[in-house]
């Protein structure tokens, strides 16, 4: 027992620790992170058993030392973190507090949110664990100062959710509960104030992913898309990343649906349920591709509506094969993206 537990302590992404000056380092290609990503921490850890997650109870090692999204999440005193946010406020546009599946997390999420709200004006997102929550909890989250909610559904069919997160892996999470809480969060926080996380590459078809992105849009939420990126020590550590072409098409689908350029019903699929047409003419396709925006990280926005939670290299290694761009893609990036979009 190290007693460095929430709410007095929080884990922080390595990227956020660099942004706040707790750690030294530089980002590949000059990327910046304007969102502080925090994670509740407990000696007993998370009771989830998700197949792809570094925090799974089934992964060997002490919880405070477990990596998450393939990087370390160092632990700091919560009050020190808030003080650093004040010091670096000109660099910051949002803070996100992530729950884990631990019964103490509901109370502690409110505690940490109130501490941050008391001292800063930063917009606060909560990445919640629906398994633990009632409608009243969501109301209390809003009262404490949070203004956006994230729900990591991740897998896009009931069968895949069950096999990666639920009964199929002896985990506590249930598909119906996640969508129920997503709907409640929308009622309480409002349209476009809920982001649903979906992971490309957990065994779904492109049609299944596109239909789920449309479902999220129809509910009034937005999709935050990730490329599967295997975590060492997780059950899926040997599972490959999805092909670049598949991820690029799903990024483009998300952009078209969320920004109301197309609906899922306008897409054309081949015999393997891969998207072969997006409901656009060639001029529209080229124009929207050249924006670069569809292939940037999708996440909670800043006050101007631009993505604040850009998670630099959260779903790919720094290098030539960036999946979610944390900055505007350059001309050579877009040329590569166009080739990938057409690769099957």
CSV table of C-alpha atoms in Angstrom, one decimal:
chain,number,residue,atom,x,y,z
A,1,UNK,CA,0.0,0.0,0.0
A,2,UNK,CA,1.5,3.3,-1.0
A,3,UNK,CA,-1.5,5.5,0.1
A,4,UNK,CA,-1.0,7.8,-3.0
A,5,UNK,CA,-4.6,7.5,-3.8
A,6,UNK,CA,-7.4,9.7,-5.1
A,7,UNK,CA,-8.7,12.2,-4.4
A,8,UNK,CA,-5.5,13.5,-2.8
A,9,UNK,CA,-3.4,12.1,-5.6
A,10,UNK,CA,-4.1,11.7,-9.3
A,11,UNK,CA,-2.2,10.0,-12.2
A,12,UNK,CA,-1.5,12.2,-15.2
A,13,UNK,CA,-0.6,11.3,-18.8
A,14,UNK,CA,3.1,11.6,-19.6
A,15,UNK,CA,2.1,14.2,-22.3
A,16,UNK,CA,0.2,16.3,-19.7
A,17,UNK,CA,3.1,16.0,-17.2
A,18,UNK,CA,5.4,17.4,-19.9
A,19,UNK,CA,2.9,20.2,-20.7
A,20,UNK,CA,2.7,21.2,-17.0
A,21,UNK,CA,6.5,20.9,-16.4
A,22,UNK,CA,6.5,17.9,-14.1
A,23,UNK,CA,8.5,16.0,-16.8
A,24,UNK,CA,11.0,17.0,-19.4
A,25,UNK,CA,10.5,16.1,-23.0
A,26,UNK,CA,9.6,17.2,-26.5
A,27,UNK,CA,6.8,16.1,-28.8
A,28,UNK,CA,7.5,14.7,-32.3
A,29,UNK,CA,7.0,17.4,-35.0
A,30,UNK,CA,6.3,20.1,-32.4
A,31,UNK,CA,2.9,18.8,-31.3
A,32,UNK,CA,1.4,20.4,-28.2
A,33,UNK,CA,-1.2,19.2,-25.7
A,34,UNK,CA,-3.7,21.8,-24.5
A,35,UNK,CA,-5.7,19.4,-22.4
A,36,UNK,CA,-4.6,18.0,-19.0
A,37,UNK,CA,-5.6,14.3,-18.9
A,38,UNK,CA,-6.0,13.0,-15.3
A,39,UNK,CA,-6.8,9.5,-14.0
A,40,UNK,CA,-8.1,8.5,-10.6
A,41,UNK,CA,-5.8,6.1,-8.8
A,42,UNK,CA,-6.3,3.4,-6.1
A,43,UNK,CA,-4.0,0.8,-4.6
A,44,UNK,CA,-6.6,-1.9,-5.5
A,45,UNK,CA,-6.9,-0.5,-9.0
A,46,UNK,CA,-9.7,-1.1,-11.5
A,47,UNK,CA,-12.0,-4.1,-11.4
A,48,UNK,CA,-12.5,-4.0,-15.1
A,49,UNK,CA,-11.0,-6.8,-17.2
A,50,UNK,CA,-11.1,-5.1,-20.6
A,51,UNK,CA,-9.1,-7.1,-23.2
A,52,UNK,CA,-7.2,-4.2,-24.6
A,53,UNK,CA,-6.7,-2.1,-21.5
A,54,UNK,CA,-3.4,-1.6,-19.6
A,55,UNK,CA,-5.4,-1.0,-16.4
A,56,UNK,CA,-7.2,-4.4,-16.5
A,57,UNK,CA,-7.2,-6.3,-13.2
A,58,UNK,CA,-6.0,-9.3,-15.1
A,59,UNK,CA,-2.8,-7.6,-16.2
A,60,UNK,CA,0.2,-8.4,-14.0
A,61,UNK,CA,1.8,-5.8,-11.9
A,62,UNK,CA,0.9,-3.2,-9.2
A,63,UNK,CA,-1.9,-0.9,-10.4
A,64,UNK,CA,0.0,2.4,-9.8
A,65,UNK,CA,2.8,1.2,-12.0
A,66,UNK,CA,0.6,0.0,-14.9
A,67,UNK,CA,0.9,1.8,-18.2
A,68,UNK,CA,-2.2,3.1,-19.9
A,69,UNK,CA,-2.4,3.8,-23.7
A,70,UNK,CA,1.2,2.4,-23.8
A,71,UNK,CA,2.8,5.2,-21.7
A,72,UNK,CA,3.4,5.8,-18.0
A,73,UNK,CA,1.0,7.9,-16.0
A,74,UNK,CA,3.0,9.3,-13.1
A,75,UNK,CA,1.3,10.2,-9.9
A,76,UNK,CA,1.2,13.7,-8.3
A,77,UNK,CA,-0.6,15.4,-5.5
A,78,UNK,CA,-3.9,16.8,-6.8
A,79,UNK,CA,-3.4,20.2,-5.2
A,80,UNK,CA,0.1,20.5,-6.9
A,81,UNK,CA,-1.5,19.6,-10.2
A,82,UNK,CA,-4.1,22.4,-9.8
A,83,UNK,CA,-1.4,24.9,-8.9
A,84,UNK,CA,0.5,23.9,-12.0
A,85,UNK,CA,-2.6,24.4,-14.1
A,86,UNK,CA,-2.8,28.0,-12.8
A,87,UNK,CA,0.9,28.5,-13.6
A,88,UNK,CA,0.5,27.2,-17.1
A,89,UNK,CA,-3.0,28.5,-17.8
A,90,UNK,CA,-2.1,30.3,-21.0
A,91,UNK,CA,-1.1,26.9,-22.5
A,92,UNK,CA,-4.3,25.1,-21.4
A,93,UNK,CA,-7.8,24.8,-22.9
A,94,UNK,CA,-9.4,21.9,-21.0
A,95,UNK,CA,-8.9,19.3,-18.3
A,96,UNK,CA,-10.3,15.7,-18.4
A,97,UNK,CA,-10.8,13.5,-15.4
A,98,UNK,CA,-11.0,9.8,-16.1
A,99,UNK,CA,-12.8,7.4,-13.8
A,100,UNK,CA,-11.8,3.8,-13.2
A,101,UNK,CA,-14.1,1.0,-12.2
A,102,UNK,CA,-13.8,1.4,-8.5
A,103,UNK,CA,-16.6,2.1,-6.0
A,104,UNK,CA,-14.7,5.1,-4.6
A,105,UNK,CA,-14.4,6.8,-8.0
A,106,UNK,CA,-17.9,8.4,-8.0
A,107,UNK,CA,-17.3,10.5,-4.9
A,108,UNK,CA,-13.7,11.2,-5.7
A,109,UNK,CA,-14.5,12.4,-9.2
A,110,UNK,CA,-16.8,15.0,-7.7
A,111,UNK,CA,-14.1,16.0,-5.2
A,112,UNK,CA,-11.4,16.5,-7.8
A,113,UNK,CA,-13.8,18.4,-10.1
A,114,UNK,CA,-14.7,20.8,-7.3
A,115,UNK,CA,-11.1,21.4,-6.5
A,116,UNK,CA,-10.3,22.3,-10.1
A,117,UNK,CA,-13.4,24.4,-10.6
A,118,UNK,CA,-12.7,26.3,-7.4
A,119,UNK,CA,-9.3,27.6,-8.7
A,120,UNK,CA,-9.6,27.6,-12.5
A,121,UNK,CA,-11.9,28.5,-15.3
A,122,UNK,CA,-10.8,25.6,-17.5
A,123,UNK,CA,-13.6,23.6,-19.1
A,124,UNK,CA,-13.8,20.2,-17.4
A,125,UNK,CA,-14.6,16.9,-19.1
A,126,UNK,CA,-15.3,13.6,-17.2
A,127,UNK,CA,-14.6,10.3,-18.8
A,128,UNK,CA,-17.1,8.3,-16.9
A,129,UNK,CA,-17.7,4.6,-15.9
A,130,UNK,CA,-21.4,4.0,-16.6
A,131,UNK,CA,-21.2,0.7,-14.6
A,132,UNK,CA,-20.9,2.6,-11.4
A,133,UNK,CA,-23.4,5.4,-12.1
A,134,UNK,CA,-27.0,6.5,-11.5
A,135,UNK,CA,-28.8,9.4,-13.0
A,136,UNK,CA,-28.3,11.3,-9.8
A,137,UNK,CA,-24.5,10.9,-10.0
A,138,UNK,CA,-24.6,12.5,-13.4
A,139,UNK,CA,-26.6,15.5,-12.0
A,140,UNK,CA,-24.0,15.8,-9.2
A,141,UNK,CA,-21.2,15.7,-11.7
A,142,UNK,CA,-22.7,18.7,-13.5
A,143,UNK,CA,-23.3,20.5,-10.2
A,144,UNK,CA,-19.6,20.0,-9.3
A,145,UNK,CA,-18.5,21.9,-12.4
A,146,UNK,CA,-18.1,19.4,-15.2
A,147,UNK,CA,-19.6,20.5,-18.5
A,148,UNK,CA,-18.8,17.6,-20.9
A,149,UNK,CA,-19.0,13.9,-20.5
A,150,UNK,CA,-17.1,11.1,-22.3
A,151,UNK,CA,-18.4,7.5,-22.5
A,152,UNK,CA,-15.9,4.9,-23.7
A,153,UNK,CA,-18.2,2.4,-25.3
A,154,UNK,CA,-15.2,1.3,-27.5
A,155,UNK,CA,-16.7,-1.8,-29.1
A,156,UNK,CA,-19.5,-1.2,-31.6
A,157,UNK,CA,-21.7,-4.3,-31.4
A,158,UNK,CA,-23.2,-6.1,-28.4
A,159,UNK,CA,-21.2,-9.2,-29.2
A,160,UNK,CA,-17.9,-7.4,-29.4
A,161,UNK,CA,-18.6,-5.4,-26.3
A,162,UNK,CA,-19.4,-8.6,-24.4
A,163,UNK,CA,-16.3,-10.4,-25.5
A,164,UNK,CA,-13.9,-7.5,-24.9
A,165,UNK,CA,-15.5,-5.9,-21.8
A,166,UNK,CA,-18.4,-7.9,-20.4
A,167,UNK,CA,-19.4,-11.5,-19.5
A,168,UNK,CA,-17.2,-13.0,-22.2
A,169,UNK,CA,-14.1,-11.9,-20.3
A,170,UNK,CA,-15.6,-12.0,-16.8
A,171,UNK,CA,-15.8,-8.2,-16.8
A,172,UNK,CA,-18.4,-6.0,-15.0
A,173,UNK,CA,-19.5,-3.9,-18.0
A,174,UNK,CA,-22.8,-4.2,-19.9
A,175,UNK,CA,-23.7,-2.9,-23.3
A,176,UNK,CA,-27.2,-1.8,-22.4
A,177,UNK,CA,-26.0,0.1,-19.3
A,178,UNK,CA,-23.4,2.1,-21.3
A,179,UNK,CA,-26.0,3.3,-23.8
A,180,UNK,CA,-28.5,4.0,-21.1
A,181,UNK,CA,-26.1,6.3,-19.3
A,182,UNK,CA,-25.1,7.9,-22.6
A,183,UNK,CA,-28.7,8.9,-23.1
A,184,UNK,CA,-29.0,10.2,-19.5
A,185,UNK,CA,-25.9,12.2,-19.9
A,186,UNK,CA,-27.3,13.8,-23.0
A,187,UNK,CA,-30.5,14.8,-21.2
A,188,UNK,CA,-28.5,16.4,-18.3
A,189,UNK,CA,-25.5,17.9,-20.1
A,190,UNK,CA,-27.2,18.7,-23.5
A,191,UNK,CA,-26.7,18.0,-27.2
A,192,UNK,CA,-23.1,17.8,-28.4
A,193,UNK,CA,-21.9,17.8,-24.8
A,194,UNK,CA,-21.3,14.0,-24.7
A,195,UNK,CA,-18.5,12.3,-26.6
A,196,UNK,CA,-18.7,8.5,-27.3
A,197,UNK,CA,-15.3,6.8,-27.7
A,198,UNK,CA,-15.2,4.1,-30.3
A,199,UNK,CA,-12.1,2.0,-31.2
A,200,UNK,CA,-11.5,0.9,-34.8
A,201,UNK,CA,-10.0,-2.6,-35.0
A,202,UNK,CA,-11.7,-4.7,-32.3
A,203,UNK,CA,-13.2,-7.1,-34.9
A,204,UNK,CA,-16.0,-4.9,-36.3
A,205,UNK,CA,-16.7,-4.3,-40.0
A,206,UNK,CA,-16.6,-0.9,-41.5
A,207,UNK,CA,-20.4,-1.0,-41.9
A,208,UNK,CA,-20.9,-1.8,-38.2
A,209,UNK,CA,-18.6,1.1,-37.2
A,210,UNK,CA,-20.3,3.5,-39.6
A,211,UNK,CA,-23.8,2.5,-38.3
A,212,UNK,CA,-22.6,3.1,-34.7
A,213,UNK,CA,-21.2,6.5,-35.5
A,214,UNK,CA,-24.6,7.4,-37.1
A,215,UNK,CA,-26.4,6.1,-33.9
A,216,UNK,CA,-24.2,8.3,-31.8
A,217,UNK,CA,-25.0,11.3,-34.0
A,218,UNK,CA,-28.7,10.6,-34.0
A,219,UNK,CA,-28.7,10.5,-30.2
A,220,UNK,CA,-27.2,14.0,-30.1
A,221,UNK,CA,-23.6,13.1,-29.2
A,222,UNK,CA,-20.4,13.1,-31.1
A,223,UNK,CA,-17.9,10.3,-31.8
A,224,UNK,CA,-14.3,10.4,-30.5
A,225,UNK,CA,-12.5,7.8,-32.7
A,226,UNK,CA,-9.4,5.8,-31.8
A,227,UNK,CA,-7.3,3.3,-33.7
A,228,UNK,CA,-6.7,0.1,-31.8
A,229,UNK,CA,-3.1,0.2,-30.5
A,230,UNK,CA,-2.0,-3.0,-28.7
A,231,UNK,CA,-1.0,-2.6,-25.0
A,232,UNK,CA,1.8,-4.8,-23.8
A,233,UNK,CA,0.6,-7.2,-21.1
A,234,UNK,CA,-3.1,-6.9,-22.1
A,235,UNK,CA,-5.0,-9.9,-23.5
A,236,UNK,CA,-4.8,-8.2,-27.0
A,237,UNK,CA,-1.1,-7.4,-26.9
A,238,UNK,CA,-0.5,-9.6,-30.0
A,239,UNK,CA,-3.6,-8.2,-31.8
A,240,UNK,CA,-2.6,-6.1,-34.9
A,241,UNK,CA,-3.6,-2.5,-35.5
A,242,UNK,CA,-6.3,-2.1,-38.1
A,243,UNK,CA,-5.0,-1.5,-41.6
A,244,UNK,CA,-4.4,2.2,-42.2
A,245,UNK,CA,-7.0,2.3,-45.0
A,246,UNK,CA,-9.7,1.0,-42.7
A,247,UNK,CA,-8.9,3.6,-40.1
A,248,UNK,CA,-8.7,6.5,-42.6
A,249,UNK,CA,-12.1,5.6,-44.0
A,250,UNK,CA,-13.6,5.5,-40.5
A,251,UNK,CA,-12.1,8.8,-39.7
A,252,UNK,CA,-13.6,10.3,-42.8
A,253,UNK,CA,-17.0,8.6,-42.0
A,254,UNK,CA,-16.9,10.1,-38.5
A,255,UNK,CA,-16.2,13.6,-39.9
A,256,UNK,CA,-18.9,13.4,-42.6
A,257,UNK,CA,-21.6,12.2,-40.1
A,258,UNK,CA,-20.7,14.4,-37.2
A,259,UNK,CA,-20.4,17.5,-39.4
A,260,UNK,CA,-23.6,16.6,-41.4
A,261,UNK,CA,-22.0,16.2,-44.8
A,262,UNK,CA,-23.4,12.7,-45.2
A,263,UNK,CA,-25.4,10.1,-43.4
A,264,UNK,CA,-24.6,6.4,-43.1
A,265,UNK,CA,-27.4,5.6,-45.5
A,266,UNK,CA,-25.6,7.3,-48.3
A,267,UNK,CA,-22.4,5.2,-48.0
A,268,UNK,CA,-21.8,2.4,-50.4
A,269,UNK,CA,-20.2,-0.9,-49.2
A,270,UNK,CA,-18.5,-3.7,-51.0
A,271,UNK,CA,-19.1,-7.4,-50.4
A,272,UNK,CA,-16.9,-7.3,-47.3
A,273,UNK,CA,-18.8,-4.3,-45.8
A,274,UNK,CA,-16.0,-1.9,-46.6
A,275,UNK,CA,-16.9,1.7,-47.5
A,276,UNK,CA,-16.2,2.3,-51.2
A,277,UNK,CA,-18.2,5.5,-51.7
A,278,UNK,CA,-19.1,8.3,-49.2
A,279,UNK,CA,-22.1,9.9,-50.9
A,280,UNK,CA,-20.0,12.7,-52.3
A,281,UNK,CA,-18.9,13.7,-55.8
A,282,UNK,CA,-15.2,13.8,-56.6
A,283,UNK,CA,-15.0,17.6,-56.1
A,284,UNK,CA,-16.6,17.4,-52.7
A,285,UNK,CA,-14.4,14.4,-51.7
A,286,UNK,CA,-11.2,16.2,-52.7
A,287,UNK,CA,-12.2,19.4,-51.0
A,288,UNK,CA,-13.1,17.7,-47.7
A,289,UNK,CA,-10.0,15.5,-47.7
A,290,UNK,CA,-7.8,18.5,-48.3
A,291,UNK,CA,-9.1,20.2,-45.2
A,292,UNK,CA,-7.0,17.7,-43.2
A,293,UNK,CA,-9.5,18.1,-40.3
A,294,UNK,CA,-11.1,14.6,-40.8
A,295,UNK,CA,-7.8,12.9,-40.0
A,296,UNK,CA,-7.0,14.9,-36.9
A,297,UNK,CA,-7.7,13.7,-33.4
A,298,UNK,CA,-11.4,13.8,-32.5
A,299,UNK,CA,-12.0,14.8,-28.9
A,300,UNK,CA,-13.5,17.4,-26.5
A,301,UNK,CA,-13.2,21.0,-27.8
A,302,UNK,CA,-11.9,24.2,-26.4
A,303,UNK,CA,-14.1,27.3,-26.1
A,304,UNK,CA,-13.7,28.1,-29.8
A,305,UNK,CA,-14.9,24.7,-30.9
A,306,UNK,CA,-11.5,23.3,-31.9
A,307,UNK,CA,-10.2,20.0,-30.4
A,308,UNK,CA,-8.5,20.5,-27.1
A,309,UNK,CA,-8.0,16.9,-26.2
A,310,UNK,CA,-5.7,16.0,-29.1
A,311,UNK,CA,-3.9,13.1,-27.3
A,312,UNK,CA,-0.5,13.3,-29.2
A,313,UNK,CA,0.4,9.8,-30.4
A,314,UNK,CA,-2.2,8.2,-28.3
A,315,UNK,CA,-3.0,5.6,-31.0
A,316,UNK,CA,0.2,5.3,-32.9
A,317,UNK,CA,3.9,5.7,-32.4
A,318,UNK,CA,5.6,9.1,-33.2
A,319,UNK,CA,6.9,8.6,-36.7
A,320,UNK,CA,5.7,8.5,-40.3
A,321,UNK,CA,2.6,6.4,-39.7
A,322,UNK,CA,0.5,8.8,-37.5
A,323,UNK,CA,-3.1,7.6,-37.1
A,324,UNK,CA,-4.7,10.6,-35.4
A,325,UNK,CA,-2.9,13.8,-36.2
A,326,UNK,CA,-2.5,16.2,-33.2
A,327,UNK,CA,-1.8,19.0,-35.6
A,328,UNK,CA,-2.8,20.0,-39.1
A,329,UNK,CA,-1.5,17.5,-41.6
A,330,UNK,CA,0.9,18.9,-44.1
A,331,UNK,CA,0.8,18.5,-47.9
A,332,UNK,CA,2.9,15.3,-47.8
A,333,UNK,CA,0.7,13.9,-45.0
A,334,UNK,CA,-2.4,14.5,-47.1
A,335,UNK,CA,-0.9,12.8,-50.1
A,336,UNK,CA,-0.2,9.7,-47.9
A,337,UNK,CA,-3.7,9.9,-46.4
A,338,UNK,CA,-5.3,10.0,-49.9
A,339,UNK,CA,-3.5,6.8,-50.9
A,340,UNK,CA,-4.5,5.1,-47.6
A,341,UNK,CA,-8.2,6.0,-48.1
A,342,UNK,CA,-8.1,4.0,-51.3
A,343,UNK,CA,-6.2,1.0,-49.9
A,344,UNK,CA,-8.3,-2.1,-49.3
